[in-house]
Coordinates of C-alpha atoms and ligand atoms in Angstrom, one line a residue:
M868 CA -17.3 -19.1 -6.2
T869 CA -15.4 -20.4 -3.2
D870 CA -15.4 -18.6 0.1
L871 CA -11.8 -17.6 -0.5
L872 CA -13.1 -15.1 -3.0
Q873 CA -16.0 -12.7 -2.7
T874 CA -17.4 -11.2 -5.9
E875 CA -19.8 -8.4 -6.7
D876 CA -21.1 -7.3 -10.1
A877 CA -22.3 -3.8 -11.0
G878 CA -22.6 -2.2 -14.4
G879 CA -20.2 -4.4 -16.3
V880 CA -17.6 -4.3 -13.5
R881 CA -16.8 -7.5 -11.6
L882 CA -15.1 -6.9 -8.2
I883 CA -13.1 -9.9 -7.0
R884 CA -11.9 -9.7 -3.4
I885 CA -9.5 -12.2 -2.0
H886 CA -10.9 -13.2 1.3
R887 CA -8.3 -14.6 3.8
P888 CA -8.0 -11.5 6.0
D889 CA -6.7 -13.5 9.0
K890 CA -3.6 -14.4 6.9
L891 CA -3.4 -11.1 5.1
N892 CA -4.8 -12.7 2.0
A893 CA -1.7 -14.8 1.5
L894 CA -1.7 -16.9 -1.7
N895 CA -1.9 -20.6 -0.9
A896 CA -2.7 -23.2 -3.6
A897 CA -6.4 -23.0 -3.0
V898 CA -6.5 -19.2 -3.5
I899 CA -4.4 -19.5 -6.6
D900 CA -6.8 -22.1 -8.0
A901 CA -9.8 -20.1 -7.0
L902 CA -8.4 -17.0 -8.8
D903 CA -7.6 -19.0 -11.9
A904 CA -11.2 -20.2 -12.1
A905 CA -12.6 -16.8 -11.3
F906 CA -10.6 -15.1 -14.1
A907 CA -11.5 -17.8 -16.5
A908 CA -15.2 -17.2 -15.7
A909 CA -14.8 -13.4 -16.0
A910 CA -13.2 -13.8 -19.4
A911 CA -16.0 -16.0 -20.6
D912 CA -18.9 -13.9 -19.3
P913 CA -19.8 -11.2 -21.9
A914 CA -21.6 -9.2 -19.1
V915 CA -18.2 -8.6 -17.5
R916 CA -16.3 -5.8 -19.2
V917 CA -13.7 -4.9 -16.5
V918 CA -12.4 -6.8 -13.5
V919 CA -11.2 -5.1 -10.3
L920 CA -9.1 -7.2 -8.0
T921 CA -8.5 -6.4 -4.3
G922 CA -7.9 -7.9 -0.9
S923 CA -10.2 -8.2 2.1
G924 CA -9.7 -6.3 5.3
P925 CA -8.0 -2.9 6.0
K926 CA -4.4 -4.2 6.0
A927 CA -3.5 -6.1 2.9
F928 CA -4.0 -6.5 -0.8
V929 CA -1.9 -9.8 -0.6
A930 CA 1.0 -10.2 1.8
G931 CA 2.7 -12.8 -0.4
A932 CA 2.7 -16.5 -1.2
D933 CA 1.7 -18.6 1.8
I934 CA 4.9 -19.1 3.7
A935 CA 3.5 -21.8 6.0
E936 CA 2.4 -23.8 2.9
M937 CA 5.8 -23.3 1.2
H938 CA 7.9 -24.2 4.2
A939 CA 7.7 -28.0 3.7
L940 CA 7.7 -28.2 -0.1
T941 CA 10.2 -30.3 -1.9
P942 CA 12.1 -28.8 -4.9
V943 CA 9.7 -30.4 -7.4
Q944 CA 6.7 -29.2 -5.4
G945 CA 8.3 -25.8 -5.2
R946 CA 8.6 -25.7 -9.0
D947 CA 5.0 -26.8 -9.3
F948 CA 3.8 -24.1 -6.9
S949 CA 5.7 -21.5 -8.9
L950 CA 4.2 -22.7 -12.1
R951 CA 0.7 -22.8 -10.6
G952 CA 1.0 -19.1 -9.5
S953 CA 2.7 -18.0 -12.7
R954 CA 0.1 -19.6 -15.0
M955 CA -2.8 -18.0 -13.0
M956 CA -1.0 -14.6 -13.3
R957 CA -0.3 -15.1 -17.0
R958 CA -4.1 -15.7 -17.4
I959 CA -4.8 -12.4 -15.8
E960 CA -2.1 -10.6 -17.9
T961 CA -3.5 -12.0 -21.1
L962 CA -7.2 -11.6 -20.2
P963 CA -9.1 -10.1 -23.1
K964 CA -10.6 -7.4 -20.8
P965 CA -9.0 -4.9 -18.5
V966 CA -8.0 -5.9 -15.0
I967 CA -7.4 -3.2 -12.3
A968 CA -5.5 -4.1 -9.1
M969 CA -7.0 -2.0 -6.3
V970 CA -4.0 -2.1 -3.9
N971 CA -5.5 -1.5 -0.5
G972 CA -2.5 -2.3 1.7
F973 CA 0.5 -4.7 1.7
A974 CA 1.4 -6.0 -1.7
L975 CA 4.4 -8.1 -0.9
G976 CA 6.0 -10.9 -2.8
G977 CA 3.3 -12.8 -4.6
G978 CA 1.0 -9.8 -3.8
L979 CA 3.1 -7.4 -5.8
E980 CA 3.5 -10.1 -8.5
L981 CA -0.3 -10.5 -8.7
A982 CA -0.8 -6.7 -8.9
M983 CA 1.9 -6.5 -11.7
S984 CA 0.0 -9.1 -13.7
C985 CA -3.0 -6.7 -13.7
H986 CA -3.2 -4.1 -16.4
L987 CA -3.6 -1.0 -14.1
R988 CA -2.6 -0.5 -10.5
I989 CA -4.3 2.0 -8.2
A990 CA -2.9 2.1 -4.7
A991 CA -3.9 3.6 -1.4
D992 CA -1.4 6.1 0.0
T993 CA -1.0 3.7 2.9
A994 CA 0.0 0.7 0.8
K995 CA 3.4 -0.9 1.0
L996 CA 4.9 -2.8 -1.9
G997 CA 7.9 -5.0 -2.2
Q998 CA 9.6 -8.3 -3.1
P999 CA 10.8 -9.5 0.3
E1000 CA 11.5 -13.2 -0.7
I1001 CA 15.3 -12.6 -0.2
N1002 CA 14.6 -12.5 3.5
L1003 CA 13.3 -16.1 3.3
G1004 CA 16.2 -17.4 1.3
L1005 CA 14.2 -17.2 -1.8
I1006 CA 13.6 -15.1 -4.9
P1007 CA 10.3 -14.1 -6.6
G1008 CA 8.6 -17.2 -8.0
F1009 CA 5.5 -15.8 -9.8
G1010 CA 7.3 -13.6 -12.3
G1011 CA 8.3 -10.8 -10.0
S1012 CA 11.9 -10.4 -11.3
Q1013 CA 10.7 -10.4 -14.9
R1014 CA 7.6 -8.1 -14.7
L1015 CA 9.3 -5.6 -12.4
L1016 CA 12.2 -5.5 -14.9
R1017 CA 9.8 -4.8 -17.7
L1018 CA 7.8 -2.2 -15.7
C1019 CA 10.6 -0.2 -14.2
G1020 CA 14.0 -1.3 -15.3
R1021 CA 17.1 -2.9 -13.8
A1022 CA 17.9 -0.4 -11.1
A1023 CA 14.6 -0.5 -9.3
T1024 CA 14.2 -4.2 -9.8
L1025 CA 17.5 -5.0 -8.3
E1026 CA 16.9 -2.5 -5.4
L1027 CA 13.6 -4.1 -4.5
C1028 CA 14.6 -7.7 -5.0
L1029 CA 18.1 -7.6 -3.5
T1030 CA 17.2 -5.6 -0.4
G1031 CA 13.7 -7.0 0.1
A1032 CA 12.7 -3.7 1.7
P1033 CA 9.1 -2.6 1.1
I1034 CA 8.5 0.8 -0.5
A1035 CA 5.7 3.3 0.1
A1036 CA 3.0 3.8 -2.6
E1037 CA 4.3 7.2 -3.5
R1038 CA 7.8 5.8 -4.3
A1039 CA 6.1 3.0 -6.3
L1040 CA 4.4 5.7 -8.3
Q1041 CA 7.7 7.5 -9.0
L1042 CA 9.2 4.2 -10.2
G1043 CA 6.3 3.5 -12.5
I1044 CA 5.1 0.4 -10.6
V1045 CA 1.7 1.8 -9.9
N1046 CA -0.4 4.1 -12.1
R1047 CA -2.0 6.2 -9.3
V1048 CA -1.9 6.8 -5.6
V1049 CA -5.1 8.0 -3.8
P1050 CA -6.0 8.6 -0.2
A1051 CA -7.0 5.3 1.4
A1052 CA -10.5 6.5 2.1
E1053 CA -11.1 7.3 -1.5
L1054 CA -9.5 4.1 -3.0
E1055 CA -12.7 2.2 -3.8
A1056 CA -14.6 5.2 -5.2
E1057 CA -11.6 6.3 -7.4
T1058 CA -10.9 2.8 -8.7
M1059 CA -14.6 2.3 -9.5
K1060 CA -14.6 5.5 -11.4
V1061 CA -11.8 4.3 -13.7
A1062 CA -13.5 0.8 -13.9
R1063 CA -16.8 2.3 -15.0
Q1064 CA -15.1 4.4 -17.6
L1065 CA -13.5 1.3 -19.1
A1066 CA -16.7 -0.6 -18.8
A1067 CA -18.4 2.0 -21.1
A1068 CA -15.6 1.7 -23.7
A1069 CA -15.8 -0.6 -26.8
P1070 CA -14.8 -4.1 -25.5
L1071 CA -13.3 -5.3 -28.8
A1072 CA -11.1 -2.1 -29.0
L1073 CA -10.0 -2.7 -25.4
R1074 CA -9.2 -6.3 -26.3
G1075 CA -7.2 -5.2 -29.4
L1076 CA -5.2 -2.7 -27.3
L1077 CA -4.4 -5.3 -24.6
D1078 CA -3.3 -7.7 -27.3
C1079 CA -1.1 -5.1 -28.9
V1080 CA 0.6 -4.2 -25.7
N1081 CA 1.1 -7.9 -24.7
V1082 CA 2.5 -8.8 -28.1
G1083 CA 4.5 -5.5 -28.6
G1084 CA 6.2 -5.9 -25.2
E1085 CA 7.9 -9.0 -26.4
C1086 CA 8.7 -8.4 -30.1
A1087 CA 10.7 -6.1 -32.4
L1088 CA 9.2 -2.7 -33.3
E1089 CA 8.6 -3.7 -37.0
E1090 CA 6.6 -6.8 -35.9
G1091 CA 4.7 -4.8 -33.3
L1092 CA 3.8 -2.1 -35.8
E1093 CA 2.5 -4.8 -38.2
Y1094 CA 0.5 -6.4 -35.4
E1095 CA -1.0 -3.0 -34.4
S1096 CA -2.0 -2.3 -38.1
A1097 CA -3.7 -5.7 -38.3
Q1098 CA -5.6 -5.1 -35.1
F1099 CA -6.6 -1.6 -36.2
G1100 CA -7.9 -3.0 -39.5
L1101 CA -9.8 -5.7 -37.8
L1102 CA -11.8 -3.2 -35.7
F1103 CA -13.3 -1.8 -38.9
S1104 CA -15.4 -5.0 -39.0
T1105 CA -17.1 -4.0 -35.7
R1106 CA -20.4 -2.3 -35.1
D1107 CA -18.8 -0.5 -32.2
M1108 CA -16.3 1.2 -34.5
R1109 CA -19.2 2.5 -36.7
E1110 CA -21.1 3.5 -33.6
G1111 CA -18.0 5.4 -32.1
T1112 CA -17.3 7.3 -35.3
S1113 CA -21.0 8.0 -36.0
A1114 CA -21.5 9.3 -32.4
F1115 CA -18.6 11.7 -32.8
L1116 CA -19.9 13.0 -36.1
E1117 CA -23.4 13.3 -34.7
K1118 CA -22.1 15.0 -31.5
R1119 CA -23.6 12.4 -29.2
K1120 CA -22.3 9.9 -26.7
P1121 CA -21.6 6.4 -28.2
V1122 CA -23.2 3.3 -26.8
F1123 CA -20.9 0.3 -27.4
D1124 CA -22.4 -3.2 -27.3
G1125 CA -19.3 -5.3 -27.8
T1126 CA -20.1 -6.4 -31.4
Ligands
LIG230 N1 2.1 -16.3 4.3 C1 1.5 -16.9 5.3 N2 1.0 -16.2 6.4 C2 1.1 -14.9 6.4 C3 1.8 -14.2 5.4 C4 2.3 -15.0 4.3 N3 3.0 -14.4 3.3 N4 1.8 -12.9 5.7 C5 1.1 -12.8 6.8 N5 0.7 -14.0 7.3 C6 0.0 -14.3 8.5 C7 0.8 -14.2 9.7 O1 1.6 -15.4 9.9 C8 -0.2 -14.0 10.8 O2 -0.9 -15.2 11.0 P1 -1.1 -15.7 12.6 O3 -2.0 -14.6 13.1 O4 -1.8 -17.0 12.5 O5 0.2 -15.7 13.3 C9 -1.3 -13.1 10.1 O6 -1.0 -13.3 8.7 C10 -1.1 -11.6 10.3 O7 0.2 -11.3 10.0 P2 1.2 -10.5 11.1 O8 2.6 -10.8 10.7 O9 0.8 -10.8 12.5 O10 0.8 -9.0 10.7 P3 1.8 -7.7 10.9 O11 0.9 -6.5 10.7 O12 2.5 -7.8 12.2 O13 2.9 -7.7 9.7 C11 3.6 -8.1 7.5 C12 2.4 -7.6 8.4 C13 3.0 -8.0 6.0 C14 4.8 -7.1 7.6 C15 4.0 -9.5 7.9 O14 2.9 -10.3 8.0 C16 5.0 -10.1 6.8 O15 6.2 -9.8 6.8 N6 4.4 -11.1 6.0 C17 5.2 -11.8 5.1 C18 5.6 -11.0 3.9 C19 6.4 -11.8 2.9 O16 7.6 -12.2 3.2 N7 5.9 -12.1 1.8 C20 6.6 -12.8 0.7 C21 6.3 -14.2 0.8 S1 7.1 -15.1 -0.5

């Protein structure tokens, strides 16, 4: 792991912390590549059941794409930079295990885009979220206009992207951009509680569910229903499904091993 990321593993939960606090964890090409490699490694490691992503320092989750790095890019380099970030975020979105964004401060521009590529977002009450690219003569380049639209509709997407003004965590909760807002001092404990709960769940069922939502978000209802039925049926081949149903019938807690 590079020094741009710090990771900790505990009980099936991998915590990945973006570590560039002096630049409010801004996403330059090196951080994007490090995240891409870190998520590929997390996907491939059966001991990792859930990933939590956060930023270092008290101020920021991620304050955006690195403006200093973008400043001198040519159009072709700008497109490549956008594709680089977008591909990394698509890897997160399609990861076969849950990813929780622990939003500990500013999630602006690429930071909000990164959080939106995660499956759940838990924010500190002090966090500020927004798409301020318009203030730089730009628009979101890592999927912000598209994921925001799918998460919370046209009105809020246009408000955030046209004005560039950041919003408080509570308003992001009202708009459906984040799942939960908790006092900043409790953010890590509350996030880890959710992460541990997911780490104890059946990994293949979690994967099936993530696939259903990823596929279903982009297709017609009939197709999505067919896909869900196929995934549902597939889970009858797993030991964990027998374990889960047996444990219920035997009135005990299930122990899922991912097979
Ligand atoms: N890219 C590159 N560097 C960034 C950055 C970004 N997106 N966001 C913050 N930084 C750097 C600052 O340049 C500063 O570096 P320096 O100490 O070498 O001058 C350092 O991080 C601290 O930021 P600073 O602006 O001094 O902190 P602040 O508390 O006064 O303001 C923000 C915080 C988030 C309001 C402000 O940093 C900001 O507006 N950042 C840009 C947000 C943005 O437009 N993101 C979208 C990019 S597409």
